[in-house]
PDB file of C-alpha atoms in Angstrom:
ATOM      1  CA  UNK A 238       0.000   0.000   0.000  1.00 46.00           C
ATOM      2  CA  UNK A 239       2.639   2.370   0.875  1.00 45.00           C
ATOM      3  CA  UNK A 240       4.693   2.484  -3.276  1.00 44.00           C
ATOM      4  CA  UNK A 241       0.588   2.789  -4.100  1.00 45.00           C
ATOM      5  CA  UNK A 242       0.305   5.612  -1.974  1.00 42.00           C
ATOM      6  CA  UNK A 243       3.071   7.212  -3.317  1.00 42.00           C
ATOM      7  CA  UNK A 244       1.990   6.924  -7.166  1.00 44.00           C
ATOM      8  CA  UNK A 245      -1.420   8.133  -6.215  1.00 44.00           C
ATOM      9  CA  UNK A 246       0.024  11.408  -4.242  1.00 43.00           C
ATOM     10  CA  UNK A 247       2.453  11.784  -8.123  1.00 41.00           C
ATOM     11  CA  UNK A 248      -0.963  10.505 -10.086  1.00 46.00           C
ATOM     12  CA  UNK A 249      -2.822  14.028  -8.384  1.00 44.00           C
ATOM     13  CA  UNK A 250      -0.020  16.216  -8.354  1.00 42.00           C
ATOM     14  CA  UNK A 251       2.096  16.334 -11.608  1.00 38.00           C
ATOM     15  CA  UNK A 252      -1.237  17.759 -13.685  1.00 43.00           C
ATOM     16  CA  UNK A 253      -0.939  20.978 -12.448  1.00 41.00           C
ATOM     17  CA  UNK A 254       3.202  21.180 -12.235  1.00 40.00           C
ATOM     18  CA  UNK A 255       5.360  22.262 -14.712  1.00 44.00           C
ATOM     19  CA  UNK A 256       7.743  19.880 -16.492  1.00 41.00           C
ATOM     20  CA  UNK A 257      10.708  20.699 -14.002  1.00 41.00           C
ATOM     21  CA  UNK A 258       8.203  19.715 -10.952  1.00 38.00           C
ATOM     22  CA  UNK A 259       6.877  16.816 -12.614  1.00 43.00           C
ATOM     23  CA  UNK A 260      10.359  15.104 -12.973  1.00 48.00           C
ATOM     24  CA  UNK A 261      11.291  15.993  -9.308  1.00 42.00           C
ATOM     25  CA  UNK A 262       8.124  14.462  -8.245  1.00 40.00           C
ATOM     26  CA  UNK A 263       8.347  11.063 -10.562  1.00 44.00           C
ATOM     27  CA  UNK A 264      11.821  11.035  -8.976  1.00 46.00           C
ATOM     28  CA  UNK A 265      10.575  11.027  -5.167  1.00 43.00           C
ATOM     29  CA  UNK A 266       7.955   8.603  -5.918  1.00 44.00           C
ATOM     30  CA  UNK A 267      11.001   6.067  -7.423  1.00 47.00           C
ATOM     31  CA  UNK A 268      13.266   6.517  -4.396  1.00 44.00           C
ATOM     32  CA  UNK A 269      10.215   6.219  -1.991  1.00 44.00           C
ATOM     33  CA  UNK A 270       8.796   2.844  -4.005  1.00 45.00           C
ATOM     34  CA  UNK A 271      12.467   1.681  -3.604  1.00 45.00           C
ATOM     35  CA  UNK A 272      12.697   1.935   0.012  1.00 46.00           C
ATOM     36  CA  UNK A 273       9.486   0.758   0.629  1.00 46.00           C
ATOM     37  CA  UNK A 274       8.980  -2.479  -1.654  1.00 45.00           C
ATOM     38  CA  UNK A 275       6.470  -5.084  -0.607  1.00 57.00           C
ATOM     39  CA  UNK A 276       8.356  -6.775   2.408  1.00 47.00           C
ATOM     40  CA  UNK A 277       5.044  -7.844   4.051  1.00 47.00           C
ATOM     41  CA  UNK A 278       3.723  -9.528   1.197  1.00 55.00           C
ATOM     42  CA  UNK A 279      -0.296  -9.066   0.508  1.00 66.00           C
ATOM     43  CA  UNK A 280      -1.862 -11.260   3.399  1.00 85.00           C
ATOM     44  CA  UNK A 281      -1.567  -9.871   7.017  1.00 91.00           C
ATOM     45  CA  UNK A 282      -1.251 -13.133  10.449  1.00 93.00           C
ATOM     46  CA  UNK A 283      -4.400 -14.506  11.114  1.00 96.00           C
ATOM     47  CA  UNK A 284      -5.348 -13.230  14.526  1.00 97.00           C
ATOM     48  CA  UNK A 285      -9.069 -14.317  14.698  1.00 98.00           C
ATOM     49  CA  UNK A 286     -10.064 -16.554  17.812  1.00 98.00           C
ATOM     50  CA  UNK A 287     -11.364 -16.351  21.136  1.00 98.00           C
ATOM     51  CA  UNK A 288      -8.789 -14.232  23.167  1.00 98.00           C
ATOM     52  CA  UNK A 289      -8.999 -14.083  26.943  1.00 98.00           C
ATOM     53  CA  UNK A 290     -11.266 -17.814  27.173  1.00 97.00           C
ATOM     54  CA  UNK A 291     -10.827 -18.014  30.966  1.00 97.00           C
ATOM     55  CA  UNK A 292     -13.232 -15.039  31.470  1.00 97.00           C
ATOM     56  CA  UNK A 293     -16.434 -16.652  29.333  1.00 97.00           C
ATOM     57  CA  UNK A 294     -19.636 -15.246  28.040  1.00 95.00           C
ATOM     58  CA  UNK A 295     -17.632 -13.548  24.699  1.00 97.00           C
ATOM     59  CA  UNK A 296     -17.960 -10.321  23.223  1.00 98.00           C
ATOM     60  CA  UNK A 297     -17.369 -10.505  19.237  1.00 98.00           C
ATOM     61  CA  UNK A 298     -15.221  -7.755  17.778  1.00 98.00           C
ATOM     62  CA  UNK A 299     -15.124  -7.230  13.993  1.00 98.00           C
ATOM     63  CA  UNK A 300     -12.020  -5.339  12.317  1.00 98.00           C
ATOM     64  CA  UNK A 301     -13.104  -3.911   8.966  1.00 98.00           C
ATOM     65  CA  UNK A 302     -11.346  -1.915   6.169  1.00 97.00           C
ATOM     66  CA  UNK A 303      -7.483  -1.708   5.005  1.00 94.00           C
ATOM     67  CA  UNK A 304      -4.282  -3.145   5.765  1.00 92.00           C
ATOM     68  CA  UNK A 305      -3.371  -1.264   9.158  1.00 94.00           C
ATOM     69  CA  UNK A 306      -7.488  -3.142  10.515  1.00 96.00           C
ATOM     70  CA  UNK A 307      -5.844  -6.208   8.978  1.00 96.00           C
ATOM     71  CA  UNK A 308      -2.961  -5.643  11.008  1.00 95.00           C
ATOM     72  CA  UNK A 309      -0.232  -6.075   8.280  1.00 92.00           C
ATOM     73  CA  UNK A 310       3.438  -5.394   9.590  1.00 90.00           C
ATOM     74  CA  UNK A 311       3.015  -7.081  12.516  1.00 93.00           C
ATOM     75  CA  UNK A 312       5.212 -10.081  13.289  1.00 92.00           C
ATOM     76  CA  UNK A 313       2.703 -12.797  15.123  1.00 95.00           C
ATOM     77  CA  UNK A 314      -1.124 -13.519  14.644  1.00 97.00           C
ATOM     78  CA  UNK A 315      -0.778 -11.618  18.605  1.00 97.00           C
ATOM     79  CA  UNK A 316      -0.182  -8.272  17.867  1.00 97.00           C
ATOM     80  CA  UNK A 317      -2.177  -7.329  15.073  1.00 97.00           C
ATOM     81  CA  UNK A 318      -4.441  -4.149  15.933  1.00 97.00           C
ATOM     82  CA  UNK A 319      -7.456  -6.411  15.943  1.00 98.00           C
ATOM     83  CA  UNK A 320      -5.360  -9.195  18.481  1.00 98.00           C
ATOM     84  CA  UNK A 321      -4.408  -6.160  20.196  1.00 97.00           C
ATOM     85  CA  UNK A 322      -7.809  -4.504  20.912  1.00 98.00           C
ATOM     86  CA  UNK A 323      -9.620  -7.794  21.555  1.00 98.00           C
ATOM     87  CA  UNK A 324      -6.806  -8.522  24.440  1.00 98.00           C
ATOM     88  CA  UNK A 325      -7.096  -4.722  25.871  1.00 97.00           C
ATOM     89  CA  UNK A 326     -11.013  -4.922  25.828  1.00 98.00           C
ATOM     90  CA  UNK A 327     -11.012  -8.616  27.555  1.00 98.00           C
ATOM     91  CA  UNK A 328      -9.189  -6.976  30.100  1.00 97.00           C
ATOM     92  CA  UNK A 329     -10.899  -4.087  30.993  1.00 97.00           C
ATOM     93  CA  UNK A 330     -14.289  -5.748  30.537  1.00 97.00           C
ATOM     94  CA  UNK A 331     -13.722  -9.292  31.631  1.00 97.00           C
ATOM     95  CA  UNK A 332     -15.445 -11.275  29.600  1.00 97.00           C
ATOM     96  CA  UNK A 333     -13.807 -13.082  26.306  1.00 98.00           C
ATOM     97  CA  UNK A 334     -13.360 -11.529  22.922  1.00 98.00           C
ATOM     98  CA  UNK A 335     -13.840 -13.383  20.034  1.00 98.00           C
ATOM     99  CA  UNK A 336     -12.152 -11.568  16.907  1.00 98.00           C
ATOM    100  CA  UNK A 337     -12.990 -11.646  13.399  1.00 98.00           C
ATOM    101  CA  UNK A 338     -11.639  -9.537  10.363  1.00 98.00           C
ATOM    102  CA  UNK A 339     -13.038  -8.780   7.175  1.00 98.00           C
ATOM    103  CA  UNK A 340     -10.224  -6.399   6.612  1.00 97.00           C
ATOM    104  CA  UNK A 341      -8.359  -6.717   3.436  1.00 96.00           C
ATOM    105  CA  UNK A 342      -4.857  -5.604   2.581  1.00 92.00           C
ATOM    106  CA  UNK A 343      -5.040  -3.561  -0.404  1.00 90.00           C
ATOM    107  CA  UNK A 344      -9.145  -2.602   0.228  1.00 94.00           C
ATOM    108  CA  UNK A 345     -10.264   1.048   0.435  1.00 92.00           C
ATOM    109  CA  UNK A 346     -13.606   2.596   0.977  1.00 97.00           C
ATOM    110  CA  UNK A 347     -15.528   0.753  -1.340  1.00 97.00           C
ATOM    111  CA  UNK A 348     -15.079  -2.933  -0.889  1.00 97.00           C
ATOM    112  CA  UNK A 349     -16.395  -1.919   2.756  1.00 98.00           C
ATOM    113  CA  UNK A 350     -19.841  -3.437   1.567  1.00 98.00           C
ATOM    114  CA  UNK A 351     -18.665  -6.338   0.222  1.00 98.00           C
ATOM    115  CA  UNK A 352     -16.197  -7.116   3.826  1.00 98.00           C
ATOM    116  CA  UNK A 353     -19.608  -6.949   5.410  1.00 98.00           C
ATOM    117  CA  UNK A 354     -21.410  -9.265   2.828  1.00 98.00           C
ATOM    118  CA  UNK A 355     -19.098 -11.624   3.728  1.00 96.00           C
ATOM    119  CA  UNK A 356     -20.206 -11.881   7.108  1.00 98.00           C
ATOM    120  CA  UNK A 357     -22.925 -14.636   7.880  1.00 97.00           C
ATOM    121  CA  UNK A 358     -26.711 -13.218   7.897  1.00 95.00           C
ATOM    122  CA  UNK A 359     -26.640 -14.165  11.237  1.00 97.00           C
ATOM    123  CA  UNK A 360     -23.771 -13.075  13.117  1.00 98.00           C
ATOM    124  CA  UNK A 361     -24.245  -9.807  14.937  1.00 98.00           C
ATOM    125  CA  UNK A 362     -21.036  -8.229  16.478  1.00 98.00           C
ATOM    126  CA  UNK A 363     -21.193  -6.131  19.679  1.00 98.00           C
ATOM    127  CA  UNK A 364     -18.823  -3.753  18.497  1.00 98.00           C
ATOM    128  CA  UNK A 365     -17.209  -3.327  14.791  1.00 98.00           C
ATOM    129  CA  UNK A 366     -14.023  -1.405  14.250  1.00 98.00           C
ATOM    130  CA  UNK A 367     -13.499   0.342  11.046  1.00 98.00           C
ATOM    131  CA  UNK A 368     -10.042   1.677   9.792  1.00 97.00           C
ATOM    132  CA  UNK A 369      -9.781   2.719   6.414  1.00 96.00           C
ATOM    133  CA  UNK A 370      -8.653   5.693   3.608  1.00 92.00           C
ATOM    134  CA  UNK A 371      -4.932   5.124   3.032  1.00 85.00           C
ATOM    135  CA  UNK A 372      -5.867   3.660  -0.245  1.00 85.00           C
ATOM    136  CA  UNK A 373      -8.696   5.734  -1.160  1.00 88.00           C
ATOM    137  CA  UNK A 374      -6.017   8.178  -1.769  1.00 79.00           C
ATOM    138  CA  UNK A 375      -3.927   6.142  -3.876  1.00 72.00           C
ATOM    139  CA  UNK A 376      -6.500   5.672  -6.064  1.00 78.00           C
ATOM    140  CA  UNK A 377      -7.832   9.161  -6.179  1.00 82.00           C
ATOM    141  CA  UNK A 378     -11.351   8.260  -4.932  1.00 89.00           C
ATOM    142  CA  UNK A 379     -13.541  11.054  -4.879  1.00 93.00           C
ATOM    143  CA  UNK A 380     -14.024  12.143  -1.332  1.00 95.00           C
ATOM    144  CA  UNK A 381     -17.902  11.926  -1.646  1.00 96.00           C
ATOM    145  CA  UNK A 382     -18.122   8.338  -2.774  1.00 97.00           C
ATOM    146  CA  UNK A 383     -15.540   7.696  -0.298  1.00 97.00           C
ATOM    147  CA  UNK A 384     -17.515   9.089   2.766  1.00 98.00           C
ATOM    148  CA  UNK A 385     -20.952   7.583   1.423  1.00 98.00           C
ATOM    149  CA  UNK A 386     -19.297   4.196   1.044  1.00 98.00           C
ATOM    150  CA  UNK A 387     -18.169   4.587   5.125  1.00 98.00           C
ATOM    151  CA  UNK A 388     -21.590   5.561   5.895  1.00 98.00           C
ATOM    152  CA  UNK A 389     -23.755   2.569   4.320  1.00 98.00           C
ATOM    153  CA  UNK A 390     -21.221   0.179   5.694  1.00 98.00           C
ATOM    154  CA  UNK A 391     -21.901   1.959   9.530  1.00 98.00           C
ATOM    155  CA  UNK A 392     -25.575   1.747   8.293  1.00 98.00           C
ATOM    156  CA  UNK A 393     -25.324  -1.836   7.894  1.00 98.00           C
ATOM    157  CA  UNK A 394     -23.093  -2.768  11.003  1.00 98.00           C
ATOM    158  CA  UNK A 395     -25.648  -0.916  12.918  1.00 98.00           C
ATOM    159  CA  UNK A 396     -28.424  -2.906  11.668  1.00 98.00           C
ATOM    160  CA  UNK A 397     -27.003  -5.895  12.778  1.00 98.00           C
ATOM    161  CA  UNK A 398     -27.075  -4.406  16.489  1.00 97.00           C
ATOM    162  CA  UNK A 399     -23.000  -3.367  16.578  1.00 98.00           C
ATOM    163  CA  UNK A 400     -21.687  -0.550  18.060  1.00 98.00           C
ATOM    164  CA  UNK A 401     -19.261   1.381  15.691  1.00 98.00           C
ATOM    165  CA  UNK A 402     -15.668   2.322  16.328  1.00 98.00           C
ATOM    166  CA  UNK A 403     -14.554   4.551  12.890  1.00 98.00           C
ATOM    167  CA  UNK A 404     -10.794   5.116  13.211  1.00 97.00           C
ATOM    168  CA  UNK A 405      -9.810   8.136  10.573  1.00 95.00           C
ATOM    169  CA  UNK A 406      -6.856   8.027   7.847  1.00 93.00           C
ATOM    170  CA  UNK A 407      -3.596   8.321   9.418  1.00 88.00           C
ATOM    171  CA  UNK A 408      -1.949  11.262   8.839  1.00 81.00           C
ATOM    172  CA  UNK A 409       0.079  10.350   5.705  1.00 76.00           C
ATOM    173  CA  UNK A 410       2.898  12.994   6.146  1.00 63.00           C
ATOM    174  CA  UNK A 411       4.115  10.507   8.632  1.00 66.00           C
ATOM    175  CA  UNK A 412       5.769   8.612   6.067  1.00 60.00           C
ATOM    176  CA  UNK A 413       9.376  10.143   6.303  1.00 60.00           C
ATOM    177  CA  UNK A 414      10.186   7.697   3.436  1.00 61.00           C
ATOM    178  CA  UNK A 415       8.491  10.114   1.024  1.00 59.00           C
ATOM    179  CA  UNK A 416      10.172  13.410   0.481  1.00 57.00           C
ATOM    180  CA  UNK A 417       8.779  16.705   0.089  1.00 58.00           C
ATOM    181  CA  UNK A 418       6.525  17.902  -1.549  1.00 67.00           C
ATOM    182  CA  UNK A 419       5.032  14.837  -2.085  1.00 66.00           C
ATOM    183  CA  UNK A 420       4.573  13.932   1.314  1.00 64.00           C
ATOM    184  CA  UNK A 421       2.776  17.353   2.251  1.00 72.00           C
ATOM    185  CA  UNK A 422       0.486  16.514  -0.828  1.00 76.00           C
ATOM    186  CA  UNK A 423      -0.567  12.960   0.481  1.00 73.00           C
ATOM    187  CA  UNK A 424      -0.650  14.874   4.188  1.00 78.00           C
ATOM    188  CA  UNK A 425      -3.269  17.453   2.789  1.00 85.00           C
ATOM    189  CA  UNK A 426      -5.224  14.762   0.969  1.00 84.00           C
ATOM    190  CA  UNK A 427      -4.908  12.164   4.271  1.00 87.00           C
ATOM    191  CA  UNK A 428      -6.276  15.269   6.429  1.00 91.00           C
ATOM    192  CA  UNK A 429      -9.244  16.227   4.630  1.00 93.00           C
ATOM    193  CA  UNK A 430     -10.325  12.815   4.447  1.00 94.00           C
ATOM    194  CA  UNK A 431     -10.251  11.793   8.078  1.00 95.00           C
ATOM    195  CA  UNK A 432     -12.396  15.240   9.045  1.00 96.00           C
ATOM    196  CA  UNK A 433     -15.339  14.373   6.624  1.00 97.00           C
ATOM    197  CA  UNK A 434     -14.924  10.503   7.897  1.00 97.00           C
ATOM    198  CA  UNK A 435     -15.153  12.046  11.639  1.00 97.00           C
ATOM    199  CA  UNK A 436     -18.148  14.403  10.902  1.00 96.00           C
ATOM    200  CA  UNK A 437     -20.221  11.808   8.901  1.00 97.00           C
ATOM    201  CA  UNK A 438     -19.561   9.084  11.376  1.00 97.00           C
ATOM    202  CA  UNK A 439     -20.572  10.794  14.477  1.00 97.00           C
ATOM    203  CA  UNK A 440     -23.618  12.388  12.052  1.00 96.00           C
ATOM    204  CA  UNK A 441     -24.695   8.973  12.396  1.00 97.00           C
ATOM    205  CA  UNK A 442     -24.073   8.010  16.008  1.00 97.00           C
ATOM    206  CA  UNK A 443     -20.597   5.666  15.443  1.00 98.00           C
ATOM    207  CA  UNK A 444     -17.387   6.653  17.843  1.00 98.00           C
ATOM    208  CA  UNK A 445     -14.440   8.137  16.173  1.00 97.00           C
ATOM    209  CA  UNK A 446     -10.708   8.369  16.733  1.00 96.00           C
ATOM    210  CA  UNK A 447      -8.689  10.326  15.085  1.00 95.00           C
ATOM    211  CA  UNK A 448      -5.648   8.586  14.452  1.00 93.00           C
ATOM    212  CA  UNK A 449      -3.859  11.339  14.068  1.00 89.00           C
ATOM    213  CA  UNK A 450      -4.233  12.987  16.930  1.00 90.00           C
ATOM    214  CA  UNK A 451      -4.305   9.935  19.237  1.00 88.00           C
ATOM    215  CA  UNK A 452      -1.224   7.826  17.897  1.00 84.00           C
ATOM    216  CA  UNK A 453       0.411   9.966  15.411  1.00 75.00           C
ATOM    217  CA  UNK A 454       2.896  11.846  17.379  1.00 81.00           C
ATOM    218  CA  UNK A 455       4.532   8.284  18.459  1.00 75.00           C
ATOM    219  CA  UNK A 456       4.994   7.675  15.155  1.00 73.00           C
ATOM    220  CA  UNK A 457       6.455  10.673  14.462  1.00 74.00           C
ATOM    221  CA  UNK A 458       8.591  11.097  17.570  1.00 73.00           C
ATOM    222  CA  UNK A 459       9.937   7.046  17.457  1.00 76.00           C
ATOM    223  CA  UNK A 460       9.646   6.159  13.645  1.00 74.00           C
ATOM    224  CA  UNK A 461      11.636   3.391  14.407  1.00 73.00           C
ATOM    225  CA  UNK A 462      10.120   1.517  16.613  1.00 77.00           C
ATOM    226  CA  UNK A 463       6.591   2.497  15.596  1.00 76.00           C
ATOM    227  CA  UNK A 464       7.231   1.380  12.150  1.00 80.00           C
ATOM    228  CA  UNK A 465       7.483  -2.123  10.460  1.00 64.00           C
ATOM    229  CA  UNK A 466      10.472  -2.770   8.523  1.00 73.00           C
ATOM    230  CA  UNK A 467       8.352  -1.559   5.337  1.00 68.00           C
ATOM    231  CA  UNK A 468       8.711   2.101   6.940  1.00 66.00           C
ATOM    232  CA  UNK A 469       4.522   2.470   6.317  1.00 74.00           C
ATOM    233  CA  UNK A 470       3.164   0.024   8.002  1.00 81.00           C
ATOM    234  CA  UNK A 471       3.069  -0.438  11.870  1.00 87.00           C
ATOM    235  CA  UNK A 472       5.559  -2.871  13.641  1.00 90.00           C
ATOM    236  CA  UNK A 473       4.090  -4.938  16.172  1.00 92.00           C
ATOM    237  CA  UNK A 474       5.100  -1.879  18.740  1.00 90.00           C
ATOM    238  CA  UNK A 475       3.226   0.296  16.484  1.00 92.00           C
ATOM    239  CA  UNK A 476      -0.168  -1.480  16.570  1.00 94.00           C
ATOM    240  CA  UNK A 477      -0.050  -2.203  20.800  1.00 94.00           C
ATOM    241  CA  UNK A 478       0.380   1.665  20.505  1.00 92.00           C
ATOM    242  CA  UNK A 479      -2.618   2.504  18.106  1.00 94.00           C
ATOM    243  CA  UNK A 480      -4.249  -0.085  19.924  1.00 95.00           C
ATOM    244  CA  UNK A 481      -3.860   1.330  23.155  1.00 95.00           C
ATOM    245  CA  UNK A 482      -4.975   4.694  21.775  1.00 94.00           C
ATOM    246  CA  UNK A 483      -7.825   3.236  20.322  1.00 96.00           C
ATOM    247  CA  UNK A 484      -9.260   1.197  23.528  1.00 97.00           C
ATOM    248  CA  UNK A 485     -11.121   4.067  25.083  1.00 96.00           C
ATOM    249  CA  UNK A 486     -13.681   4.409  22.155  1.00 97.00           C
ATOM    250  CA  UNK A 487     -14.442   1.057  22.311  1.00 98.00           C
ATOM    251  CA  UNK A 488     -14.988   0.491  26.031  1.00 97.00           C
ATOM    252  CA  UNK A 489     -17.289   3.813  25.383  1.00 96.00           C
ATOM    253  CA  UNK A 490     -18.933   2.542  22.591  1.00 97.00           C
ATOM    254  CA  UNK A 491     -20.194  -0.697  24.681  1.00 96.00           C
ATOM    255  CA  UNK A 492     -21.278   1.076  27.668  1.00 94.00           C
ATOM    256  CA  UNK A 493     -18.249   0.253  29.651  1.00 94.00           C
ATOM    257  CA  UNK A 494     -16.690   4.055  30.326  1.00 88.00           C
ATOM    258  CA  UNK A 495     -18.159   7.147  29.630  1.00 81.00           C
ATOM    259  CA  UNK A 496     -15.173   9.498  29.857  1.00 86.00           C
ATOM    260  CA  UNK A 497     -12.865   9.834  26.660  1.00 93.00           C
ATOM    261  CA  UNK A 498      -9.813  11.393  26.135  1.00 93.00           C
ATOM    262  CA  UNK A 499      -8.950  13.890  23.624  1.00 93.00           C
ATOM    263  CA  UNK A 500      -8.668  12.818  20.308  1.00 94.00           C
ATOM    264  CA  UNK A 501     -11.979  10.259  20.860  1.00 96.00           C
ATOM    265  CA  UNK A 502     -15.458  11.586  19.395  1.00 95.00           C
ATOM    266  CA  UNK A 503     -19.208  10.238  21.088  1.00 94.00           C
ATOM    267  CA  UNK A 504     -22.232   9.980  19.310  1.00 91.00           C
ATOM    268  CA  UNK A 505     -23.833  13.704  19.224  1.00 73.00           C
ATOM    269  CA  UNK A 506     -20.894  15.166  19.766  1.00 59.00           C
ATOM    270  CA  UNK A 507     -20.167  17.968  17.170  1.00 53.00           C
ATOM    271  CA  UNK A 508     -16.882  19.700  15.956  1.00 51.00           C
ATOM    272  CA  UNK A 509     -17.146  22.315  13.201  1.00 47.00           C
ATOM    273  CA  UNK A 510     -15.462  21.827   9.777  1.00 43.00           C
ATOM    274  CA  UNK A 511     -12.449  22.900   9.710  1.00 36.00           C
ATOM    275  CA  UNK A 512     -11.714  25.401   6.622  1.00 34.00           C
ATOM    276  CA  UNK A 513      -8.307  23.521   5.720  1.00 36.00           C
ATOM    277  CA  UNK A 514     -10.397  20.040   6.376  1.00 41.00           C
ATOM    278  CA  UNK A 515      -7.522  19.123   8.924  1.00 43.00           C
ATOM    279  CA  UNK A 516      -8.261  17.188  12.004  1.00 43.00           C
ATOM    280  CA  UNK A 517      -7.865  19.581  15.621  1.00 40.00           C
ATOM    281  CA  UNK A 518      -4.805  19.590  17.423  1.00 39.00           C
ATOM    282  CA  UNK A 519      -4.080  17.761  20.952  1.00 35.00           C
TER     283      UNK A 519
END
């Protein structure tokens, strides 16, 4: 996802740039696919079982959307985001988590329908966990279609009786692989993404987290260790981070805490649009 990102940020840029920019551009996307490469592969560890069995009476989590929900980069089955939040919830809540993902490496917006189609007609999830937009910039999806995709597939998750967790697009001018300018185009891109994700989600009652705000500065301030070798995905350290960051939203979202820190949306909860469509600050 990451050499896709970078050919989508060059795909929307060189239009407008003059033949000088478009070369330095084409020539940033090169050294940043180089780096980069496919280490990973295209399948993420399967992490989906019952975590936490001593405590009984399971909760059933579902991970939906991209690579980062699928929890790609990470080294064991264990510490996938999903693995990661169904351990952290079975903790706080006591009772068992059983995990499934839909997710899909590679999957943006608009195969969200089709994760949840693959879902039995009867299973009903307490609490689903969507993370996805990364790739809805590679492939320059609209931002409309990309936002009413999100929304039918939190229609639909709701319908079946779960409580929704949206987590926005990361913050893509984390990805110090990428050199400028074309980093600060996929930034501005990543940005006004995850504000109309975090406006129509809580429009229609899901929990958000901004991703940026919540676990973006330890990416930024330990891109080492927060990073898989890849330098785009998370490490294994990465996603018990984002995880982490993530947990309060879904303890909120099923009842279990009412008090959520910065960075966390509730249902009803409104923030005005921001004119430059990025996310607030800490």
């Amino acid at each position: 996802m990451g050499a896709a990102i970078v050919s989508g940020a060059v795909a929307a840029a060189v239009g407008g740039a003059t033949y000088g920019g478009r070369e330095l551009l084409h020539r940033q996307a090169d050294a940043a696919r180089a780096v980069m490469g496919k280490p990973h592969g295209e399948k993420a560890p399967k992490a989906d079982k019952v975590y936490r069995k001593r405590f009984g009476d399971p909760l059933d989590l579902v991970m939906l959307g991209d690579s980062l929900a699928a929890g790609l980069g990470a080294d064991l089955p264990g510490e996938t985001l999903g693995a990661r939040l169904a351990k952290g919830l079975a903790k706080k809540v006591k009772r068992s988590v059983r995990l499934r993902t839909v997710a899909k490496v590679g999957n943006h917006s608009e195969e969200l329908g089709r994760q949840i189609a693959r879902l039995p007609e009867d299973y009903r999830p307490d609490v689903a966990v969507i993370v996805v937009g990364g790739n809805d910039i590679t492939h320059r999806k609209p931002l409309a279609e990309s936002i009413a995709h999100l929304e039918d597939a939190i229609r639909q998750l709701q319908d079946r009786g779960a409580a929704v967790v949206v987590g926005t697009c990361p913050d893509l001018d984390m990805l110090r692989a990428v050199r400028q300018p074309l980093r600060t185009l996929g930034s501005m891109a990543s940005k006004q993404l995850a504000t109309a994700q975090r406006d129509a989600a809580l429009q229609l009652g899901a929990h958000v987290v901004v991703l940026a705000q919540v676990a973006g500065p330890f990416f930024i301030s330990h891109p080492e260790e927060m990073f898989s070798i890849d330098q785009f995905h998370p490490s294994s350290l990465g996603y018990r981070r984002t995880a982490k960051a993530m947990l309060p939203s879904l303890l909120a979202a099923l009842g279990a805490s009412e008090a959520v820190p910065d960075g966390h949306h509730t249902p009803g909860f409104h923030l005005p649009r921001l004119a430059s469509g990025e996310p607030p600050s800490a």
